[in-house]
Amino acid sequence: MATITVDTRHPGQPISRNLFGNFSEHLGRCIYNGVYVGEGSPIPNENGMRRDIVEALRKIHLPVLRWPGGCFADEYHWEDGIGPKASRRRMVNTNWGSVVEDNSFGTHEFLELCRQIGCEPYINANVGSGTVREMAEWVEYLNQGADSTLARRRAENGHPEPFGVKYWGVGNESWGCGGNMRPEYYADEFRRYQTYCRTYGPHRLYRIACGPSVDDYHWMEVLMERAARYMDGISLHHYTVPGPWEKKGSATVFDADQYYYTLNRADYMDELIRHHASIMDRFDPEKRIGLIVDEWGTWFDVEPGTNPGFLYQQNTMRDAMVAVISLHIFMKHADRVHMANLAQLINVLQALILTDGDQMLLTPTYHVFDLLQGHMDALSLPCDTHCGMLPCGVRQVTASASEKDGVITLTLANLSMTEPEEISLRLEGWKGGSCDARILSEEAHAHNTFDCPDRVAPKAFVPAPEKDGVFSLELPPCSLVSLTLRRA
Ligand code: AHR
């Protein structure tokens, strides 16, 4: 039996909606044959964007989308992707599968996608093979309201009004695919690049420095010491990889040891954030600078028979458990973590959506984002959880609570692969009201296929009637429950 006590009388820190963000790279079938099918496609679309996908992303209120990479970002030259499509430059995507990139999805298309979804764009600029001028002009092209040549060009390409893009990444993984730089060198490069990225009119920029890989605390230390005052955010990348890089393991075929090891790797995010945040605290005690976890999620072997450079993997209830562990960790550290972006949106790594031709399905991970959306922009509520430990050293139950506009959202997951768990949930300060609940519950390997796209989907859930502010719930193994409580 686990006991959870939520104090509804003392709301705490705000939970930014941007913790539920996503990432879309020119990689495999994320953009092309993913969200973008082109204006002439028989698949129903608006200006080339698949209607079914846009609708699904609107339903979960996707708040922010990062683009164009990833490693791709540091080989991307934005001017190749504007103007008439027939004359756009063709390149080979050497990072991902060596396929020809015709640049038919460029800056205007990305911003059109964000418009349709209703989310904020986050553009990651090229530092590795780009120039200061190139990045500065990209910002100007998008945000300049005055009559400059670049603003005129934007108008000629169909958008007279400035787009006002706020979130800008200055390089990606500059310690690796983004240029193999040392932190001392990158810190100076960041200072130089950001200098020329101007605020035009009301469009104040949020500048995100390239942060560390996983536990590279030295990188964080150097960046904070040398460049903190010039940045608004600093990124962190950590993938949940349950095996050695050469044999990461299958997304769908795994035993209990692999299941629990995967959860352990996901839970490691908590230690990483705590340690990186403690370094940031020394240079930024007011917590002005956001830790931006702009790549996270599972990374398994690709599905058999698919292009190894396309990173296409299935998505099971194990991924759903990784998602809820991670999102609860980000919420717990919402004072420092200001944005997080799952890798990636469609058909790549821990995707929300998979497609096959004109078919599409929502993954278990998508349903986690759906069940947690009540937490967006809410105030967190103190949540004290007492429960047993799993064999991998992770607590069996993870829970988060928040309140917004008189509505309390509570999300609880039983991470055990095989054992149900009884939960006694006490709400301090709750004087009664209505309670709606949904559950996502299937066996750990369960996943959706194009033949059976709704095998894993949320269902209604009825907790035992509340008694004196205490709810009793029985959570099946590998399940997530979301409670929505409205005060009387
Ligand atoms: O998400 C796939 C890749 O992982 C990204 O391109 C890169 O930034 C990271 O190494």
Coordinates of C-alpha atoms and ligand atoms in Angstrom, one line a residue:
M1 CA 0.0 0.0 0.0
A2 CA 1.3 3.5 -0.9
T3 CA 0.1 6.6 0.8
I4 CA 0.1 10.0 -0.9
T5 CA -0.7 13.2 0.9
V6 CA -1.4 16.3 -1.2
D7 CA -1.6 19.7 0.5
T8 CA -4.2 21.6 -1.5
R9 CA -3.9 24.6 0.8
H10 CA -0.3 25.6 -0.1
P11 CA 0.2 26.0 -3.9
G12 CA 3.9 26.3 -4.8
Q13 CA 5.8 27.1 -8.0
P14 CA 4.3 27.5 -11.4
I15 CA 4.7 24.7 -13.9
S16 CA 5.5 26.1 -17.3
R17 CA 3.4 24.7 -20.1
N18 CA 6.7 24.5 -22.0
L19 CA 7.8 21.5 -20.0
F20 CA 5.5 19.6 -22.4
G21 CA 7.2 20.7 -25.5
N22 CA 8.5 18.7 -28.4
F23 CA 11.3 18.5 -31.0
S24 CA 11.1 18.0 -34.8
E25 CA 14.3 17.4 -36.8
H26 CA 15.0 16.9 -40.5
L27 CA 15.6 13.2 -39.6
G28 CA 14.0 10.1 -41.1
R29 CA 10.2 10.6 -41.5
C30 CA 9.7 13.3 -38.9
I31 CA 9.2 16.2 -41.3
Y32 CA 8.9 14.7 -44.8
N33 CA 6.3 11.9 -44.9
G34 CA 5.6 12.7 -41.3
V35 CA 4.0 16.0 -40.5
Y36 CA 4.7 17.5 -43.9
V37 CA 3.3 15.8 -47.0
G38 CA 3.3 18.7 -49.4
E39 CA 0.4 20.7 -50.9
G40 CA -0.2 18.2 -53.7
S41 CA -0.5 15.2 -51.5
P42 CA -3.7 13.0 -51.6
I43 CA -3.4 12.9 -47.8
P44 CA -5.7 15.6 -46.4
N45 CA -3.5 18.6 -45.6
E46 CA -3.6 22.3 -45.1
N47 CA -0.7 24.1 -46.9
G48 CA 1.1 20.7 -46.9
M49 CA 0.7 19.9 -43.1
R50 CA -1.3 16.7 -42.4
R51 CA -4.6 17.6 -40.9
D52 CA -4.9 14.5 -38.7
I53 CA -1.5 15.2 -37.1
V54 CA -2.1 18.9 -36.5
E55 CA -5.5 18.0 -35.0
A56 CA -3.9 15.5 -32.6
L57 CA -1.2 18.0 -31.5
R58 CA -3.8 20.7 -30.9
K59 CA -5.7 18.3 -28.7
I60 CA -2.8 18.0 -26.3
H61 CA -2.1 21.7 -26.6
L62 CA 1.5 21.2 -27.7
P63 CA 3.1 24.4 -26.3
V64 CA 6.5 24.7 -28.1
L65 CA 8.2 23.0 -31.0
R66 CA 12.0 22.9 -31.6
W67 CA 13.4 22.8 -35.2
P68 CA 15.4 22.1 -37.5
G69 CA 17.7 20.0 -35.3
G70 CA 19.5 18.4 -33.6
C71 CA 22.7 17.6 -35.4
F72 CA 21.0 18.7 -38.6
A73 CA 20.8 22.3 -37.3
D74 CA 24.6 22.8 -37.5
E75 CA 24.6 22.0 -41.2
Y76 CA 21.4 23.9 -42.0
H77 CA 21.6 27.1 -43.9
W78 CA 18.2 28.9 -43.6
E79 CA 18.4 30.8 -46.9
D80 CA 18.4 27.4 -48.7
G81 CA 14.9 26.9 -47.4
I82 CA 13.1 30.1 -48.4
G83 CA 11.7 31.5 -51.7
P84 CA 10.2 29.5 -54.6
K85 CA 10.5 25.8 -53.9
A86 CA 11.6 24.9 -57.4
S87 CA 14.8 26.9 -57.0
R88 CA 15.7 25.8 -53.4
R89 CA 19.1 24.3 -53.0
R90 CA 19.3 20.5 -52.7
M91 CA 21.7 19.0 -50.1
V92 CA 22.4 15.5 -48.8
N93 CA 21.5 15.0 -45.1
T94 CA 24.8 13.5 -44.1
N95 CA 23.7 13.2 -40.4
W96 CA 20.6 11.2 -41.1
G97 CA 20.5 8.5 -43.7
S98 CA 22.3 10.5 -46.5
V99 CA 18.9 11.2 -48.1
V100 CA 18.4 14.2 -50.4
E101 CA 17.0 17.2 -48.6
D102 CA 15.2 19.4 -51.1
N103 CA 14.5 22.2 -48.6
S104 CA 10.8 22.2 -49.5
F105 CA 10.1 22.5 -45.7
G106 CA 11.9 25.6 -44.6
T107 CA 11.4 28.5 -42.3
H108 CA 8.0 29.7 -43.6
E109 CA 6.7 26.1 -43.6
F110 CA 7.9 25.5 -40.0
L111 CA 6.2 28.7 -38.8
E112 CA 3.0 27.7 -40.7
L113 CA 3.1 24.4 -38.9
C114 CA 3.4 26.2 -35.5
R115 CA 0.6 28.5 -36.5
Q116 CA -1.7 25.6 -37.3
I117 CA -0.8 23.8 -34.1
G118 CA -1.0 27.0 -32.0
C119 CA 2.5 26.5 -30.5
E120 CA 5.5 28.6 -30.0
P121 CA 8.4 28.1 -32.4
Y122 CA 11.9 27.4 -31.0
I123 CA 14.6 27.7 -33.7
N124 CA 18.0 26.2 -33.2
A125 CA 20.6 28.1 -35.3
N126 CA 23.7 26.9 -36.9
V127 CA 27.0 27.6 -35.1
G128 CA 29.0 24.6 -36.1
S129 CA 29.2 25.3 -39.9
G130 CA 27.4 28.7 -39.9
T131 CA 28.4 32.3 -39.3
V132 CA 27.4 35.0 -36.9
R133 CA 26.0 37.0 -39.8
E134 CA 23.9 34.0 -40.9
M135 CA 22.3 33.7 -37.5
A136 CA 21.9 37.4 -37.0
E137 CA 20.2 37.7 -40.4
W138 CA 17.8 34.8 -39.7
V139 CA 16.7 36.6 -36.6
E140 CA 16.3 39.9 -38.5
Y141 CA 14.5 38.2 -41.4
L142 CA 11.9 36.8 -39.0
N143 CA 11.5 39.6 -36.5
Q144 CA 12.4 42.9 -38.1
G145 CA 9.4 45.3 -38.4
A146 CA 11.3 48.2 -40.0
D147 CA 11.8 48.5 -43.8
S148 CA 15.1 46.6 -44.2
T149 CA 16.1 44.5 -47.2
L150 CA 15.6 41.3 -45.2
A151 CA 12.1 42.4 -43.9
R152 CA 11.2 43.1 -47.6
R153 CA 12.4 39.7 -48.6
R154 CA 10.2 38.1 -45.9
A155 CA 7.2 40.1 -47.3
E156 CA 8.0 39.0 -50.8
N157 CA 7.9 35.4 -49.5
G158 CA 4.4 36.0 -48.2
H159 CA 4.7 37.3 -44.7
P160 CA 4.8 41.1 -44.4
E161 CA 4.3 41.1 -40.6
P162 CA 7.3 40.0 -38.4
F163 CA 6.9 36.5 -37.0
G164 CA 8.4 37.5 -33.6
V165 CA 10.2 34.3 -32.9
K166 CA 11.3 34.3 -29.3
Y167 CA 13.2 31.1 -28.6
W168 CA 16.6 30.8 -30.2
G169 CA 19.1 28.0 -29.7
V170 CA 22.8 29.0 -30.3
G171 CA 24.2 25.8 -31.7
N172 CA 23.3 22.2 -30.8
E173 CA 25.6 19.7 -29.1
S174 CA 28.5 22.0 -29.8
W175 CA 30.6 19.5 -27.8
G176 CA 29.9 16.8 -30.4
C177 CA 28.1 17.0 -33.8
G178 CA 27.8 20.7 -33.5
G179 CA 31.5 21.3 -33.9
N180 CA 33.4 19.3 -31.3
M181 CA 34.2 22.4 -29.3
R182 CA 35.7 22.8 -25.8
P183 CA 33.5 24.6 -23.3
E184 CA 35.9 27.5 -23.0
Y185 CA 35.8 28.0 -26.8
Y186 CA 32.1 27.6 -27.1
A187 CA 31.4 30.0 -24.2
D188 CA 33.2 32.7 -26.2
E189 CA 31.4 31.7 -29.4
F190 CA 28.1 31.9 -27.6
R191 CA 28.9 35.4 -26.3
R192 CA 29.8 36.5 -29.8
Y193 CA 26.8 35.0 -31.6
Q194 CA 24.2 36.2 -29.1
T195 CA 25.6 39.8 -29.3
Y196 CA 24.3 40.2 -32.9
C197 CA 21.0 38.5 -32.4
R198 CA 19.0 41.7 -31.8
T199 CA 15.7 42.4 -30.3
Y200 CA 13.5 44.1 -33.0
G201 CA 10.6 46.1 -31.7
P202 CA 8.7 44.2 -29.0
H203 CA 10.2 40.9 -30.0
R204 CA 12.6 40.2 -27.1
L205 CA 14.7 37.1 -27.7
Y206 CA 15.2 34.2 -25.3
R207 CA 18.7 33.0 -26.0
I208 CA 19.5 29.4 -25.2
A209 CA 23.2 28.4 -24.9
C210 CA 24.3 24.9 -25.8
G211 CA 24.6 23.0 -22.5
P212 CA 26.1 19.8 -21.4
S213 CA 25.7 16.2 -22.5
V214 CA 24.3 14.2 -19.6
D215 CA 26.7 14.5 -16.7
D216 CA 29.3 16.8 -18.2
Y217 CA 29.3 19.1 -15.1
H218 CA 32.6 20.7 -16.2
W219 CA 30.8 22.0 -19.4
M220 CA 28.0 23.5 -17.2
E221 CA 30.5 25.1 -14.8
V222 CA 32.5 26.7 -17.6
L223 CA 29.4 28.0 -19.4
M224 CA 27.9 29.4 -16.3
E225 CA 31.1 31.0 -15.2
R226 CA 31.9 32.6 -18.5
A227 CA 28.6 33.3 -20.2
A228 CA 25.7 33.2 -17.7
R229 CA 24.9 36.9 -18.0
Y230 CA 24.4 36.6 -21.7
M231 CA 21.9 33.7 -21.7
D232 CA 18.3 33.2 -20.8
G233 CA 18.5 29.4 -20.9
I234 CA 21.0 26.6 -21.2
S235 CA 20.2 23.2 -22.7
L236 CA 20.7 19.7 -21.3
H237 CA 20.4 16.4 -23.3
H238 CA 19.9 13.0 -21.7
Y239 CA 18.5 10.0 -23.5
T240 CA 17.2 6.8 -21.9
V241 CA 19.3 4.2 -23.5
P242 CA 19.0 0.8 -21.9
G243 CA 22.1 -0.9 -23.3
P244 CA 25.5 -0.2 -24.9
W245 CA 25.3 2.2 -27.9
E246 CA 26.0 -0.7 -30.4
K247 CA 23.1 -2.8 -28.9
K248 CA 20.6 -0.5 -27.2
G249 CA 17.9 -3.2 -27.3
S250 CA 14.6 -3.6 -29.0
A251 CA 11.7 -1.2 -28.4
T252 CA 9.2 -4.0 -28.1
V253 CA 11.0 -7.1 -27.0
F254 CA 12.5 -6.8 -23.5
D255 CA 12.5 -8.8 -20.3
A256 CA 11.9 -7.6 -16.7
D257 CA 15.6 -6.7 -16.2
Q258 CA 15.6 -4.5 -19.3
Y259 CA 12.3 -2.9 -18.3
Y260 CA 13.5 -1.9 -14.9
Y261 CA 16.9 -0.8 -16.2
T262 CA 15.1 1.5 -18.6
L263 CA 13.2 3.1 -15.8
N264 CA 16.4 3.5 -13.8
R265 CA 18.0 5.3 -16.7
A266 CA 14.9 7.6 -17.1
D267 CA 14.9 8.3 -13.3
Y268 CA 18.6 9.3 -13.5
M269 CA 17.2 12.6 -15.0
D270 CA 16.4 13.7 -11.4
E271 CA 20.0 13.4 -10.3
L272 CA 21.3 15.1 -13.4
I273 CA 19.0 18.1 -12.9
R274 CA 19.8 18.4 -9.2
H275 CA 23.5 18.4 -9.9
H276 CA 23.4 20.8 -12.9
A277 CA 21.0 23.0 -11.0
S278 CA 23.3 23.2 -8.0
I279 CA 26.0 24.5 -10.3
M280 CA 23.6 27.0 -11.9
D281 CA 22.5 28.2 -8.4
R282 CA 26.0 29.3 -7.6
F283 CA 26.1 31.7 -10.6
D284 CA 22.4 32.5 -10.8
P285 CA 20.8 32.2 -7.4
E286 CA 17.7 34.1 -8.5
K287 CA 17.1 31.2 -11.0
R288 CA 16.7 33.6 -13.9
I289 CA 18.3 31.2 -16.3
G290 CA 16.2 28.2 -17.4
L291 CA 17.5 24.7 -17.7
I292 CA 16.1 23.7 -21.1
V293 CA 16.0 19.9 -21.4
D294 CA 15.5 20.1 -25.2
E295 CA 16.3 16.5 -26.0
W296 CA 15.1 13.6 -23.8
G297 CA 13.3 10.3 -24.3
T298 CA 14.0 6.6 -25.1
W299 CA 16.5 5.6 -27.7
F300 CA 16.3 1.9 -28.8
D301 CA 17.5 -0.1 -31.8
V302 CA 15.6 0.9 -34.9
E303 CA 12.7 -1.4 -36.0
P304 CA 14.0 -4.3 -38.0
G305 CA 14.2 -3.6 -41.7
T306 CA 14.1 0.2 -41.4
N307 CA 16.8 2.6 -42.4
P308 CA 19.3 2.8 -39.4
G309 CA 19.7 6.5 -40.1
F310 CA 16.0 7.2 -39.6
L311 CA 15.8 6.2 -35.9
Y312 CA 12.3 4.8 -36.3
Q313 CA 11.2 2.8 -33.2
Q314 CA 7.9 1.5 -31.8
N315 CA 6.5 2.8 -28.5
T316 CA 5.1 0.6 -25.7
M317 CA 3.8 1.1 -22.2
R318 CA 7.4 1.0 -21.1
D319 CA 7.9 4.3 -23.0
A320 CA 4.7 5.7 -21.4
M321 CA 6.3 5.0 -17.9
V322 CA 9.5 6.7 -19.0
A323 CA 7.4 9.7 -20.1
V324 CA 5.6 10.0 -16.8
I325 CA 8.8 9.6 -14.8
S326 CA 10.5 12.3 -16.8
L327 CA 7.6 14.8 -16.9
H328 CA 7.0 14.4 -13.2
I329 CA 10.8 15.1 -12.6
F330 CA 10.6 18.3 -14.8
M331 CA 7.6 19.5 -12.8
K332 CA 9.3 18.8 -9.5
H333 CA 12.2 21.1 -10.7
A334 CA 10.0 23.7 -12.4
D335 CA 11.8 26.5 -10.6
R336 CA 14.9 25.7 -12.7
V337 CA 13.6 23.6 -15.6
H338 CA 11.7 26.1 -17.8
M339 CA 11.3 24.0 -21.0
A340 CA 11.6 20.4 -22.1
N341 CA 11.3 18.9 -25.6
L342 CA 10.7 15.2 -26.1
A343 CA 12.7 13.7 -29.0
Q344 CA 10.9 13.5 -31.3
L345 CA 7.5 14.5 -32.6
I346 CA 6.7 11.9 -35.2
N347 CA 8.3 8.6 -36.5
V348 CA 11.6 9.3 -34.7
L349 CA 12.8 7.9 -31.3
Q350 CA 10.2 8.3 -28.6
A351 CA 7.5 9.7 -30.9
L352 CA 4.1 10.9 -30.0
I353 CA 2.7 9.8 -33.4
L354 CA 3.7 7.1 -35.9
T355 CA 2.6 7.2 -39.6
D356 CA 2.5 4.7 -42.4
G357 CA 1.4 6.3 -45.7
D358 CA -2.0 7.8 -45.0
Q359 CA -2.4 5.9 -41.7
M360 CA -1.4 7.3 -38.3
L361 CA -1.5 6.2 -34.8
L362 CA -1.1 7.8 -31.4
T363 CA 1.5 6.1 -29.2
P364 CA 1.3 5.4 -25.4
T365 CA 3.6 8.4 -25.0
Y366 CA 1.1 10.6 -26.7
H367 CA -1.5 9.5 -24.2
V368 CA 0.7 10.4 -21.3
F369 CA 1.0 13.9 -22.6
D370 CA -2.8 14.0 -22.9
L371 CA -3.3 12.8 -19.3
L372 CA -0.9 15.3 -17.9
Q373 CA -2.0 18.4 -19.7
G374 CA -4.0 19.7 -16.7
H375 CA -0.6 20.5 -15.1
M376 CA 0.3 23.1 -17.8
D377 CA 0.6 26.6 -16.3
A378 CA -0.8 25.3 -13.0
L379 CA 0.7 25.9 -9.6
S380 CA 2.3 22.7 -8.1
L381 CA 0.8 21.3 -4.9
P382 CA 3.1 19.6 -2.3
C383 CA 2.8 15.9 -2.8
D384 CA 4.3 13.5 -0.2
T385 CA 4.5 10.0 -1.5
H386 CA 5.4 6.9 0.7
C387 CA 5.8 3.7 -1.3
G388 CA 8.1 0.7 -1.9
M389 CA 11.1 0.6 -4.1
L390 CA 11.4 -1.3 -7.4
P391 CA 14.3 -3.7 -8.0
C392 CA 16.0 -1.0 -10.0
G393 CA 16.1 1.4 -7.1
V394 CA 13.2 3.6 -8.4
R395 CA 10.2 4.3 -6.3
Q396 CA 7.2 2.2 -7.4
V397 CA 4.8 5.1 -7.4
T398 CA 5.4 8.5 -9.0
A399 CA 2.8 11.3 -8.3
S400 CA 2.4 15.0 -9.1
A401 CA -0.3 17.4 -8.2
S402 CA -1.2 21.0 -9.3
E403 CA -4.0 23.4 -9.3
K404 CA -5.3 25.9 -11.8
D405 CA -8.5 27.9 -11.8
G406 CA -10.0 25.8 -9.0
V407 CA -9.2 22.6 -10.8
I408 CA -6.8 20.1 -9.2
T409 CA -4.9 17.7 -11.5
L410 CA -3.3 14.7 -9.9
T411 CA -1.3 12.1 -11.9
L412 CA -0.2 8.9 -10.4
A413 CA 1.7 6.0 -12.0
N414 CA 2.4 2.5 -10.7
L415 CA 5.7 1.7 -12.4
S416 CA 5.8 -2.0 -11.4
M417 CA 5.8 -4.3 -14.4
T418 CA 3.7 -7.0 -12.7
E419 CA 2.3 -5.9 -9.3
P420 CA -0.8 -3.8 -8.7
E421 CA -0.6 -1.2 -6.0
E422 CA -3.2 0.1 -3.6
I423 CA -3.1 3.8 -3.0
S424 CA -4.5 5.8 -0.2
L425 CA -4.7 9.4 -1.3
R426 CA -5.3 12.1 1.2
L427 CA -6.1 15.6 0.1
E428 CA -5.5 18.1 2.8
G429 CA -7.8 21.1 2.6
W430 CA -10.2 19.4 0.1
K431 CA -13.8 20.1 1.1
G432 CA -15.4 18.0 -1.5
G433 CA -16.4 18.4 -5.1
S434 CA -16.4 16.4 -8.3
C435 CA -13.8 13.9 -9.4
D436 CA -13.2 12.6 -13.0
A437 CA -10.6 10.1 -13.7
R438 CA -8.9 8.4 -16.7
I439 CA -6.5 5.5 -16.7
L440 CA -3.8 4.3 -19.2
S441 CA -3.2 0.7 -18.3
E442 CA -1.8 -2.2 -20.3
E443 CA 0.8 -4.8 -20.1
A444 CA 4.4 -3.3 -20.4
H445 CA 5.0 -4.5 -24.0
A446 CA 1.6 -3.3 -25.3
H447 CA 1.7 -0.9 -28.1
N448 CA -0.4 0.4 -31.0
T449 CA -0.1 -0.9 -34.5
F450 CA -1.6 0.2 -37.8
D451 CA -3.8 -2.9 -37.6
C452 CA -4.8 -2.2 -34.0
P453 CA -4.3 1.6 -33.4
D454 CA -6.3 1.9 -30.3
R455 CA -5.1 -1.0 -28.2
V456 CA -3.4 1.4 -25.8
A457 CA -5.7 4.3 -25.0
P458 CA -7.0 6.0 -21.9
K459 CA -10.3 4.8 -20.4
A460 CA -12.6 6.1 -17.8
F461 CA -11.6 5.1 -14.2
V462 CA -13.7 5.1 -11.1
P463 CA -11.9 5.5 -7.8
A464 CA -13.7 4.3 -4.7
P465 CA -15.9 7.0 -3.2
E466 CA -13.9 9.6 -1.2
K467 CA -14.2 9.3 2.6
D468 CA -13.1 12.3 4.8
G469 CA -10.7 13.6 2.2
V470 CA -9.2 10.2 1.4
F471 CA -9.5 8.4 -1.9
S472 CA -8.6 4.7 -2.3
L473 CA -7.4 3.6 -5.7
E474 CA -6.1 0.3 -7.0
L475 CA -3.6 0.9 -9.7
P476 CA -2.8 -2.0 -12.0
P477 CA 0.8 -2.7 -12.9
C478 CA 2.3 -0.4 -15.5
S479 CA -0.5 2.2 -15.3
L480 CA -1.1 5.9 -15.1
V481 CA -4.2 7.5 -13.6
S482 CA -5.2 11.2 -14.0
L483 CA -7.7 12.7 -11.6
T484 CA -9.4 16.0 -12.3
L485 CA -11.0 17.4 -9.1
R486 CA -13.2 20.4 -9.1
R487 CA -13.9 22.1 -5.8
A488 CA -17.5 22.3 -4.8
Ligands
AHR1 O1 17.5 13.4 -31.6 C1 18.5 12.7 -32.4 C2 19.9 13.4 -32.2 O2 20.3 13.2 -30.9 C3 20.0 14.9 -32.4 O3 20.1 15.2 -33.7 C4 21.2 15.2 -31.6 O4 21.2 16.5 -31.1 C5 21.3 14.2 -30.5 O5 22.5 13.6 -30.5

